[in-house]
GROMACS .gro file of C-alpha atoms in nm:
model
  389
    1UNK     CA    1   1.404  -3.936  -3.316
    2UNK     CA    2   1.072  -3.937  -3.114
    3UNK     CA    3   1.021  -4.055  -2.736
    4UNK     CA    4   1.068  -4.374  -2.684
    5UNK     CA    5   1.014  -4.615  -2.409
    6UNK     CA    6   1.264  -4.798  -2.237
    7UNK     CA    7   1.206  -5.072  -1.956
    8UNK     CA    8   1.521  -5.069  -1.629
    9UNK     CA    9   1.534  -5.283  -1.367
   10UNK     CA   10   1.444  -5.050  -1.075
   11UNK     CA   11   1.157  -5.001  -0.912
   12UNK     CA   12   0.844  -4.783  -1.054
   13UNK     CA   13   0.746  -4.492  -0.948
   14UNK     CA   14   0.487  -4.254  -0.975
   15UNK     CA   15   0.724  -3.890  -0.956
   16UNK     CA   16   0.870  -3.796  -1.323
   17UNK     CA   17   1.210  -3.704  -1.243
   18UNK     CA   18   1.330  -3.522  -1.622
   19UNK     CA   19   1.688  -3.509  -1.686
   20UNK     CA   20   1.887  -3.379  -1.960
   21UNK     CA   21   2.208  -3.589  -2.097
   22UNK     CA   22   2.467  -3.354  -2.263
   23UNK     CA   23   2.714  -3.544  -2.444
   24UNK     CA   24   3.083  -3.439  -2.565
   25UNK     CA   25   3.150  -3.290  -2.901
   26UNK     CA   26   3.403  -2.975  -2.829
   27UNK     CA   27   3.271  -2.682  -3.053
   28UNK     CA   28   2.994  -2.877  -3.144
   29UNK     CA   29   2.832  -2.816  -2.797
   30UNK     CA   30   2.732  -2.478  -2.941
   31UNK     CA   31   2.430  -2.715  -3.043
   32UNK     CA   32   2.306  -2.792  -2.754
   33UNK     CA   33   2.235  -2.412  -2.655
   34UNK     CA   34   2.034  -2.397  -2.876
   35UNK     CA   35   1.799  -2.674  -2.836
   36UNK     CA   36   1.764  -2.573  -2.491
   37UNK     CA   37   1.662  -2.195  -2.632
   38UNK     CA   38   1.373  -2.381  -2.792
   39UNK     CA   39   1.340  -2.557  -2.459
   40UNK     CA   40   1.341  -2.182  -2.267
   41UNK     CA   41   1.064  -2.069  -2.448
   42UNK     CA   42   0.820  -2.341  -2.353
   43UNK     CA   43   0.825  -2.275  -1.961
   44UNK     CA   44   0.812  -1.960  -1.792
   45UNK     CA   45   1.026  -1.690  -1.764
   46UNK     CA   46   1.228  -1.699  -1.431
   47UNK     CA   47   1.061  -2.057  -1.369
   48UNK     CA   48   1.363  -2.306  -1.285
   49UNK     CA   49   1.491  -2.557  -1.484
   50UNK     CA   50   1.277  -2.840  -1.585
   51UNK     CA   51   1.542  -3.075  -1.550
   52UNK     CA   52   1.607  -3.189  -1.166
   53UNK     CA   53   1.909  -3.459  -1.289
   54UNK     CA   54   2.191  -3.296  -1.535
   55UNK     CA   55   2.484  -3.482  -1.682
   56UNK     CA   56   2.740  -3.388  -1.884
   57UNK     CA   57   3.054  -3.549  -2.050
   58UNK     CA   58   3.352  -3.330  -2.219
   59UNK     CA   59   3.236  -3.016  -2.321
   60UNK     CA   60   2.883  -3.088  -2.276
   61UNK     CA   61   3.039  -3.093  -1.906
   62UNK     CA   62   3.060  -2.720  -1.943
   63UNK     CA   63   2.701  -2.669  -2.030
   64UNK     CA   64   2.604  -2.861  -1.833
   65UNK     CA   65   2.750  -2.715  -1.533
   66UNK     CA   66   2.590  -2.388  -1.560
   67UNK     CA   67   2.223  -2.546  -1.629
   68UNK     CA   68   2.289  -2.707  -1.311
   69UNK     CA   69   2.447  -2.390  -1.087
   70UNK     CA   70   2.153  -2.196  -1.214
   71UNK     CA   71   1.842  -2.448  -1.191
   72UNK     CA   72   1.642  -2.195  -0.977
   73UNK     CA   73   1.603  -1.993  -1.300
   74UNK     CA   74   1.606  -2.160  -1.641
   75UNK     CA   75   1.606  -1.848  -1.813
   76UNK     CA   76   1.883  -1.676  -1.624
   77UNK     CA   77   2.117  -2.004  -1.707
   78UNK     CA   78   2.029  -1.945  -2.061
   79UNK     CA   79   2.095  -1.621  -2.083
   80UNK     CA   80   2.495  -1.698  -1.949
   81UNK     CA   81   2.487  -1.990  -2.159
   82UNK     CA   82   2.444  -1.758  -2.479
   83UNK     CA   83   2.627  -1.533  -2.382
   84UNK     CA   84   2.922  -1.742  -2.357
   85UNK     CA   85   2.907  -1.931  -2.632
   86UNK     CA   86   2.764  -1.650  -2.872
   87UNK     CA   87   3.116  -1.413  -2.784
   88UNK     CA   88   3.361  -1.743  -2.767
   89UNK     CA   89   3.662  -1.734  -2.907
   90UNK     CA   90   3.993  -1.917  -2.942
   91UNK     CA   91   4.184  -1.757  -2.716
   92UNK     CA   92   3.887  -1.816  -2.439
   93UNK     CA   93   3.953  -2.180  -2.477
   94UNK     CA   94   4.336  -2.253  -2.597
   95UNK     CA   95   4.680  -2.076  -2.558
   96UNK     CA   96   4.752  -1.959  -2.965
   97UNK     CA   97   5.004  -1.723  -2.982
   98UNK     CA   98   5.289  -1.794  -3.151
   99UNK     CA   99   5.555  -1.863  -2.884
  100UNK     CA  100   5.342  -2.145  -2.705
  101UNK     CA  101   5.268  -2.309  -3.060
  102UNK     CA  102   5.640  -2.280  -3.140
  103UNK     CA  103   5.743  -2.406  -2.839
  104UNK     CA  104   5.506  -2.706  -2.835
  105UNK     CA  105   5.543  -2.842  -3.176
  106UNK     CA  106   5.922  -2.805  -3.135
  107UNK     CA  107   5.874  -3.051  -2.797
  108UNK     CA  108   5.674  -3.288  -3.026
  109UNK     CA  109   5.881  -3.346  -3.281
  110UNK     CA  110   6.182  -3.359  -3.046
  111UNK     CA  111   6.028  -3.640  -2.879
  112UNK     CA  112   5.944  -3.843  -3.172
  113UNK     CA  113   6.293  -3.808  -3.207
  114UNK     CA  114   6.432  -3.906  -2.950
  115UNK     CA  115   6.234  -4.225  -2.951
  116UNK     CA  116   6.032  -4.059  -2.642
  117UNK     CA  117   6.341  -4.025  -2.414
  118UNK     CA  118   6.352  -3.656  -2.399
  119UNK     CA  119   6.332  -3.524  -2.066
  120UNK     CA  120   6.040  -3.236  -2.124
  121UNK     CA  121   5.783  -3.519  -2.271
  122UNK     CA  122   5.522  -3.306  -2.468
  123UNK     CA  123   5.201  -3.332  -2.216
  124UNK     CA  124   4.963  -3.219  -2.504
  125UNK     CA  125   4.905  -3.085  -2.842
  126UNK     CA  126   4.729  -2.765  -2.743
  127UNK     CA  127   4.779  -2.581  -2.358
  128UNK     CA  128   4.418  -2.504  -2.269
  129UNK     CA  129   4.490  -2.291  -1.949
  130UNK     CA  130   4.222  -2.008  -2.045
  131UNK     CA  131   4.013  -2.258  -2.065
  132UNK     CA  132   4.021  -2.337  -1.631
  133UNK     CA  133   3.958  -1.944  -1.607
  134UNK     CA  134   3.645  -1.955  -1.861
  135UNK     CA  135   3.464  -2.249  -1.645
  136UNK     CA  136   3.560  -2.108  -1.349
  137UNK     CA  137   3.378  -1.785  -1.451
  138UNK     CA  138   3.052  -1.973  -1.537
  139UNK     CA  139   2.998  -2.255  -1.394
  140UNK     CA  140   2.895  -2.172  -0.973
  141UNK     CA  141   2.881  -2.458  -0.787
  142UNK     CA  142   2.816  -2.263  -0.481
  143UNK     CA  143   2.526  -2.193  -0.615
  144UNK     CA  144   2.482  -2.523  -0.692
  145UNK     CA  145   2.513  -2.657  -0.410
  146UNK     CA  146   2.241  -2.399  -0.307
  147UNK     CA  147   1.995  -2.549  -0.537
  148UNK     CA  148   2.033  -2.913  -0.441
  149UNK     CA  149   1.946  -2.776  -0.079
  150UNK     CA  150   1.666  -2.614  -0.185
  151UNK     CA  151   1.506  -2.900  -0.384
  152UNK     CA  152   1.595  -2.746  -0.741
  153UNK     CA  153   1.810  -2.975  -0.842
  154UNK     CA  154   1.854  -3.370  -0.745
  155UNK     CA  155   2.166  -3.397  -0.900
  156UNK     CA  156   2.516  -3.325  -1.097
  157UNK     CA  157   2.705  -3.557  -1.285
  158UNK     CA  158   3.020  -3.511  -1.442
  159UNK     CA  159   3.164  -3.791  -1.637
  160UNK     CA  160   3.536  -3.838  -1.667
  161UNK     CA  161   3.812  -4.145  -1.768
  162UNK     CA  162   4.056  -4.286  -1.544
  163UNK     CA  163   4.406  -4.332  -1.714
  164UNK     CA  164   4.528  -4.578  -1.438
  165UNK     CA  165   4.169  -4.828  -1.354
  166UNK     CA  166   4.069  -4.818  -1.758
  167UNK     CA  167   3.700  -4.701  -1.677
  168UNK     CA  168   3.449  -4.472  -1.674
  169UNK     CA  169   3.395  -4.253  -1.364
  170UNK     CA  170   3.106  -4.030  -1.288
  171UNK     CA  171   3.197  -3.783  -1.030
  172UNK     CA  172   2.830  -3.653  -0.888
  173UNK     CA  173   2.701  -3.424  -0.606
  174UNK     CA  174   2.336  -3.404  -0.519
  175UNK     CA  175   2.072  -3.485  -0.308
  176UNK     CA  176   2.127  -3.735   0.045
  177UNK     CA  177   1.922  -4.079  -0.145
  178UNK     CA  178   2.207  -4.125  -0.405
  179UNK     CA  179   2.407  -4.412  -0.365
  180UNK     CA  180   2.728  -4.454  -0.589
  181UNK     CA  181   2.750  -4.779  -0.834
  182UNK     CA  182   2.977  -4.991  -0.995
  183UNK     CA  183   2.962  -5.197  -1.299
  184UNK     CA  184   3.221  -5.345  -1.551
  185UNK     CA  185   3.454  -5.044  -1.646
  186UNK     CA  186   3.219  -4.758  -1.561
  187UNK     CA  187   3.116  -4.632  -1.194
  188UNK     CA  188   2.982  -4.307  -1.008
  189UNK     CA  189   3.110  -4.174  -0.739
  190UNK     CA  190   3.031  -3.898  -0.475
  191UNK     CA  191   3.234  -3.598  -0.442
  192UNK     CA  192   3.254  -3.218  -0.401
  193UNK     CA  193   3.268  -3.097  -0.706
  194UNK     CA  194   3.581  -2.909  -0.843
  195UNK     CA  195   3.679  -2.737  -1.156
  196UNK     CA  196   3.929  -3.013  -1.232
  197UNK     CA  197   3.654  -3.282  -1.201
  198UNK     CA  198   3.525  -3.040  -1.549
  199UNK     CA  199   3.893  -3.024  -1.631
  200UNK     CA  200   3.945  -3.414  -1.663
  201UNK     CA  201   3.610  -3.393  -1.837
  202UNK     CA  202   3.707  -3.227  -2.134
  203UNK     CA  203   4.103  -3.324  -2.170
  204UNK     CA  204   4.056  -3.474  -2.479
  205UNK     CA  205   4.375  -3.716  -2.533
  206UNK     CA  206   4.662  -3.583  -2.688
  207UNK     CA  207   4.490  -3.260  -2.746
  208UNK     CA  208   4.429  -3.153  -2.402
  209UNK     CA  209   4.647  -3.247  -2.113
  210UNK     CA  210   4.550  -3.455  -1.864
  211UNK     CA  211   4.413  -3.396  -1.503
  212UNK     CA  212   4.515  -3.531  -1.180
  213UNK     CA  213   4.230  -3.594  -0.924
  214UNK     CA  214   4.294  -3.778  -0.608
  215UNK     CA  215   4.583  -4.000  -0.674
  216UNK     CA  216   4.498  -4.097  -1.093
  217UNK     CA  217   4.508  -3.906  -1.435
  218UNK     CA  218   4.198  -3.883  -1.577
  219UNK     CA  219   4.112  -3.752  -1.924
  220UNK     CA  220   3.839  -3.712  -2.144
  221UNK     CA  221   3.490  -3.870  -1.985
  222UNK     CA  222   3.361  -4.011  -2.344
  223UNK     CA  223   3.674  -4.217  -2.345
  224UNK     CA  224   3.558  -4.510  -2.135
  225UNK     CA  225   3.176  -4.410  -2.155
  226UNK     CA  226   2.995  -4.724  -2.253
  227UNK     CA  227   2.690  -4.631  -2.149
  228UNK     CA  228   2.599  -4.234  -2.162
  229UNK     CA  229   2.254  -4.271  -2.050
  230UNK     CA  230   2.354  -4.486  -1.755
  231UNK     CA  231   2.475  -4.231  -1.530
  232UNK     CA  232   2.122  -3.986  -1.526
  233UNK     CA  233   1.922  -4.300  -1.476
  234UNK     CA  234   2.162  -4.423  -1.148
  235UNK     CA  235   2.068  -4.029  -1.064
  236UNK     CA  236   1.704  -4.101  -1.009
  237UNK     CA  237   1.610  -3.989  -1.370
  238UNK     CA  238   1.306  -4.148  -1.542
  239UNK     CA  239   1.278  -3.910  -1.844
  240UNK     CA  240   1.585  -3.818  -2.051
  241UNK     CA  241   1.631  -3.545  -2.330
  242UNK     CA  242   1.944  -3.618  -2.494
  243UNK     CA  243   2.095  -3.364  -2.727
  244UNK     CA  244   2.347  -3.534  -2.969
  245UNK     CA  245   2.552  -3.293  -3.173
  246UNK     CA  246   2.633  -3.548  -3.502
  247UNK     CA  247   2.347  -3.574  -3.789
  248UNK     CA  248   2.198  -3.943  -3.750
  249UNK     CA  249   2.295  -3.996  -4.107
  250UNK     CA  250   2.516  -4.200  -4.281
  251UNK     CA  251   2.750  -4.065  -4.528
  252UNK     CA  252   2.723  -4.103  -4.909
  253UNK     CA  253   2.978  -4.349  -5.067
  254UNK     CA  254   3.155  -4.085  -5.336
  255UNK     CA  255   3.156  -4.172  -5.695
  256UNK     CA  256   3.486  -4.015  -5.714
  257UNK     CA  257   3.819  -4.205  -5.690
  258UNK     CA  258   3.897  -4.190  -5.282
  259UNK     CA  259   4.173  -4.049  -5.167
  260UNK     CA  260   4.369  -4.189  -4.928
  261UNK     CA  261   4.292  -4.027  -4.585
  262UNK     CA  262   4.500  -3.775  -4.421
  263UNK     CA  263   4.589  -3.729  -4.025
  264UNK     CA  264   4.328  -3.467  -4.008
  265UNK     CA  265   4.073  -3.722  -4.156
  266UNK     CA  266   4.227  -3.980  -3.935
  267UNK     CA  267   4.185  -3.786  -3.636
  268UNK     CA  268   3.829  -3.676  -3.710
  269UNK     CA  269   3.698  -4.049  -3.729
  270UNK     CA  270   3.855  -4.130  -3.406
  271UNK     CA  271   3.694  -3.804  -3.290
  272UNK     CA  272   3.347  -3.913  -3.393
  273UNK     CA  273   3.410  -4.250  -3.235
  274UNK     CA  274   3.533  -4.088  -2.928
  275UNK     CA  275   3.241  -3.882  -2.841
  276UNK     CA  276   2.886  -3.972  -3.033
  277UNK     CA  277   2.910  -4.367  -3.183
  278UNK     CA  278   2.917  -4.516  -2.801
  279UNK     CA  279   2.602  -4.237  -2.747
  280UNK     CA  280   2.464  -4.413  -3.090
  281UNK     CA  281   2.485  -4.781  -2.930
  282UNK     CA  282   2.352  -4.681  -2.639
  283UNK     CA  283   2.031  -4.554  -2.771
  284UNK     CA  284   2.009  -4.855  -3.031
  285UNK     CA  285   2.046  -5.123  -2.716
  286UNK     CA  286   1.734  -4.907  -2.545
  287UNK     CA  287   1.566  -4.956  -2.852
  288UNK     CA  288   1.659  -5.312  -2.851
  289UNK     CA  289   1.546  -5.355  -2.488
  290UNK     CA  290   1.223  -5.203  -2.520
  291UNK     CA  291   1.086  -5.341  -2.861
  292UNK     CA  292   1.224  -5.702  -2.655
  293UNK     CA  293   0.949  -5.581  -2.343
  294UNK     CA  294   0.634  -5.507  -2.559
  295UNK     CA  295   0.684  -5.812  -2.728
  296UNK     CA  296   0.684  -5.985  -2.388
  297UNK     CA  297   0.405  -5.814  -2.300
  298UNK     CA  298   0.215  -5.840  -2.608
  299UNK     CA  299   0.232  -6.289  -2.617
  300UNK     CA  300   0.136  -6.235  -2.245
  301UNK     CA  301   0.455  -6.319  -2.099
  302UNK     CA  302   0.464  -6.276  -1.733
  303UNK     CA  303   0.708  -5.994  -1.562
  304UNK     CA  304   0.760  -5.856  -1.237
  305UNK     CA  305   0.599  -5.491  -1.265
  306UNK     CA  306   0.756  -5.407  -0.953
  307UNK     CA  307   1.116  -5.425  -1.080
  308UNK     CA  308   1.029  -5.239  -1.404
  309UNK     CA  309   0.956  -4.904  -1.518
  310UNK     CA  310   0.965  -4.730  -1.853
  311UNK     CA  311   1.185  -4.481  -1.912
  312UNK     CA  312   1.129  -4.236  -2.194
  313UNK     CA  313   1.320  -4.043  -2.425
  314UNK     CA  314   1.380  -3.790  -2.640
  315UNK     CA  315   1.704  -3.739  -2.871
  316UNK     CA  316   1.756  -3.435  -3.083
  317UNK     CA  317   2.048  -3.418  -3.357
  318UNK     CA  318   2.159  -3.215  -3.588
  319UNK     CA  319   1.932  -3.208  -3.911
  320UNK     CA  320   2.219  -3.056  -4.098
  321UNK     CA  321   2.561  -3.175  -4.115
  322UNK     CA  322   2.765  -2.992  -3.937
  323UNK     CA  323   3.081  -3.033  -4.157
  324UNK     CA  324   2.858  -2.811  -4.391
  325UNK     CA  325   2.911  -2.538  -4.157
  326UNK     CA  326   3.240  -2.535  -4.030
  327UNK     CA  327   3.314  -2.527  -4.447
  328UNK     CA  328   3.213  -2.169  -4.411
  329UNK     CA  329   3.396  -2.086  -4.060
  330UNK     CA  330   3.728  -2.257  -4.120
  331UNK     CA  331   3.915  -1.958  -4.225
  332UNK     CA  332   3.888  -1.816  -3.847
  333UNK     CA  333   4.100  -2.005  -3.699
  334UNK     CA  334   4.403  -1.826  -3.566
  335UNK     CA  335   4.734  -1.852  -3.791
  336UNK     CA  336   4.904  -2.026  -3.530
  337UNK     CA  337   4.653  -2.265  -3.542
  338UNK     CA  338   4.561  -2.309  -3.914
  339UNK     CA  339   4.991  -2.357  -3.920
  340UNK     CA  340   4.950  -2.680  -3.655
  341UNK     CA  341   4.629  -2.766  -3.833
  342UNK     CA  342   4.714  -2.776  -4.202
  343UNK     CA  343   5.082  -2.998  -4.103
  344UNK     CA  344   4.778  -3.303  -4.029
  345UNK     CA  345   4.556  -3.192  -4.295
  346UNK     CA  346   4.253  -3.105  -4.124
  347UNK     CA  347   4.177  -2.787  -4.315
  348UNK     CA  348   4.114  -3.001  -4.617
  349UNK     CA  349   3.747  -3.095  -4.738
  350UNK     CA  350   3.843  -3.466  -4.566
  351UNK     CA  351   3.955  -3.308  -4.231
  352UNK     CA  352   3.644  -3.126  -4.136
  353UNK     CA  353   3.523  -3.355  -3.913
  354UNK     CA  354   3.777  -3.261  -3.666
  355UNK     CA  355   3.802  -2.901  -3.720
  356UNK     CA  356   3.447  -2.888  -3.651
  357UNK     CA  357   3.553  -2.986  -3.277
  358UNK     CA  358   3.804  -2.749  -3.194
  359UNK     CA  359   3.691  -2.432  -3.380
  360UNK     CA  360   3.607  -2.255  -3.086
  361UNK     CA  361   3.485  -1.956  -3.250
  362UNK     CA  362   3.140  -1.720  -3.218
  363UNK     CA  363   3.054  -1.723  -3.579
  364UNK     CA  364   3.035  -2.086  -3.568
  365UNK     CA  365   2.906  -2.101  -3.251
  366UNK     CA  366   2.612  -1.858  -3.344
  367UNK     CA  367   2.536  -2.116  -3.640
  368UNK     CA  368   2.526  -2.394  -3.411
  369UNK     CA  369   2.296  -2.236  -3.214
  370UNK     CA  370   2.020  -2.117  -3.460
  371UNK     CA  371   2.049  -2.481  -3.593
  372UNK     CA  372   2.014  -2.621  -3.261
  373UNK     CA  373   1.697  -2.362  -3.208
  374UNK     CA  374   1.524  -2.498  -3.549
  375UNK     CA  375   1.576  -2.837  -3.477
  376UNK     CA  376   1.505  -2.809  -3.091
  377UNK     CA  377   1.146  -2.589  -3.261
  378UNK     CA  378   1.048  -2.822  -3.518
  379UNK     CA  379   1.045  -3.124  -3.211
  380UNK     CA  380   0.810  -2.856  -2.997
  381UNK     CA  381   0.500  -3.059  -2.910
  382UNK     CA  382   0.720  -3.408  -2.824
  383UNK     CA  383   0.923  -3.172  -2.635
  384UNK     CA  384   0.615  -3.040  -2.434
  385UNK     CA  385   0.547  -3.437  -2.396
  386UNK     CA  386   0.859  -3.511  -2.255
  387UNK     CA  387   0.854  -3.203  -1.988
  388UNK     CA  388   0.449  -3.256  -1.959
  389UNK     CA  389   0.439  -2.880  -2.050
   0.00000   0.00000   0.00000
């Protein structure tokens, strides 16, 4: 999709503030890597990061996090951001050995059945306490915290549901101007960033236990997220590169006789829902918004310049589907794993949709990423647009 030009009610400006919206999609967020690799190579070495507002939902939360520790040098950030993902594997991310698998599933199906009255209640499908240990190890928000003093970065925002209010909260830390907002289910907040604000961002429900922050549960951010963009334009943001992780295109209708979908299929829907469809919308209803404006403008309709500015942006996808990959990475998925897997289907053709979120794995993730380069390449000269390289 090229840059496009989108019209909010705030007040125009003159500065370009860039920032970068990372969206949720598990494994998939290998992607994203490697658009910004493309992005790298268009600045400087050691320059810092081209992006002053960064916001993340999920596991683009991760990435998104060490962009925004590191902003004094973009290429530094990179080079920890490949790293990780390029030697990821299960075990970094999710307890698999055989005991904890055992011992969870046996709590599941204990509780279903009981009818839910058993006294150790299952908290999730998966225990992802290596993964607390792998964000802690690269994501610095001490050094952070060091480039919002500095003027490197304007802002953090990490976007996260609450289980008890029903809505969407950004948590955010940056510069002294930011004000926090509220609108109908979604609102951003200031706080001192934690891990567990990047915790609650990624517990992806049932999979991933929830997190407690103040006195609420919160899980996964894309949840409640209405409006992805929102939350970098509240952030002072005025030109957005937003790397999706789902190919824009619609599935063929098969001339086979369907089958009726499995759990695994199921879940993988609800998992596309979950983290890119409300991203979809969002982008459609700029579209909407905008084509809305130059029609104004162009039958001479009057508007009030000073409570309008354009906005534009740039969204990169996959031009492969991904499920086309993860077909030739499925097998590495630990035994314990492919055991819990296979009882809801998902290593089936039909199930690849979610298996392509949790396969945490550096094969895959090293596909992801030259994908991510190629597309993030092939978009070079709109990119240098965007960042007025």
């Amino acid at each position: 999709m090229g840059i496009q030009h989108w019209f909010a009610n705030r007040a125009s400006t003159e500065e370009q503030t860039k920032g970068l919206i990372l969206p949720g999609g598990g494994a998939r967020n290998a992607y994203q890597v490697g658009v910004l690799k493309a992005v790298e190579e268009l600045i400087p070495n050691g320059a810092q990061s081209p992006f002053p507002v960064v916001t993340g939902t999920s596991a683009g939360a991760l990435n998104a996090g060490m962009i925004a520790s590191r902003s004094g040098d973009f290429s530094d950030a990179m080079r920890r951001l490949l790293g990780m993902w390029e030697n990821l594997h299960m075990d970094m991310v999710v307890r698999t050995d055989a005991k904890t698998t055992t011992k969870t599933g046996a709590r599941w199906i204990w509780s279903f059945a009981s009818g839910g009255k058993s006294e150790s209640q299952p908290e999730s499908l998966l225990d992802n306490t290596p993964l607390r240990s792998l964000i802690e190890h690269h994501v610095n928000l001490a050094r952070m915290r060091q480039c919002i003093q500095s003027g490197q970065l304007r802002a953090l925002g990490i976007t996260a549901s609450s289980y008890g209010r029903g809505s969407s909260v950004t948590f955010f830390e940056g510069c002294d101007d930011l004000a926090p907002w509220q609108r109908t289910r979604r609102m951003g907040t200031e706080q001192r960033l934690r891990l567990d604000h990047f915790m609650a961002s990624i517990a992806i429900p049932v999979v991933f236990p929830a997190i407690k922050l103040s006195n609420e549960y919160y899980g996964d951010g894309s949840m409640r997220e209405a409006a992805p963009l929102s939350p970098a334009l509240h952030l002072g943001a005025n030109k957005l590169l937003i790397i999706s992780v789902r190919n824009p295109y619609l599935d063929d209708i098969p001339d086979s006789t369907p089958v009726y979908p499995n759990l695994g299929q199921i879940a993988g829907y609800m998992f596309d829902t979950l983290f890119i469809d409300r991203l979809d919308s969002d982008i459609e209803r700029l579209n909407r918004i905008n084509f809305a404006l130059a029609e104004s403008k162009r039958q001479s309709f009057q508007h009030d310049d000073a409570l309008l500015r354009p906005i534009e942006f740039l969204v990169i996808s996959p031009s492969v589907d991904i499920r086309q990959i993860v077909a030739r990475h499925i097998k590495s998925f630990p035994r314990s794993m492919k055991i819990l897997l296979s009882g809801l289907g998902a290593m089936t053709k039909e199930g690849r949709p979610l298996t392509s979120y949790l396969l945490f794995d550096s094969a895959f993730a090293r596909d992801l990423i030259e994908l991510g380069y190629n597309d993030g390449y092939a978009q070079r000269s709109k990119l240098q647009e965007l960042l007025e390289l």
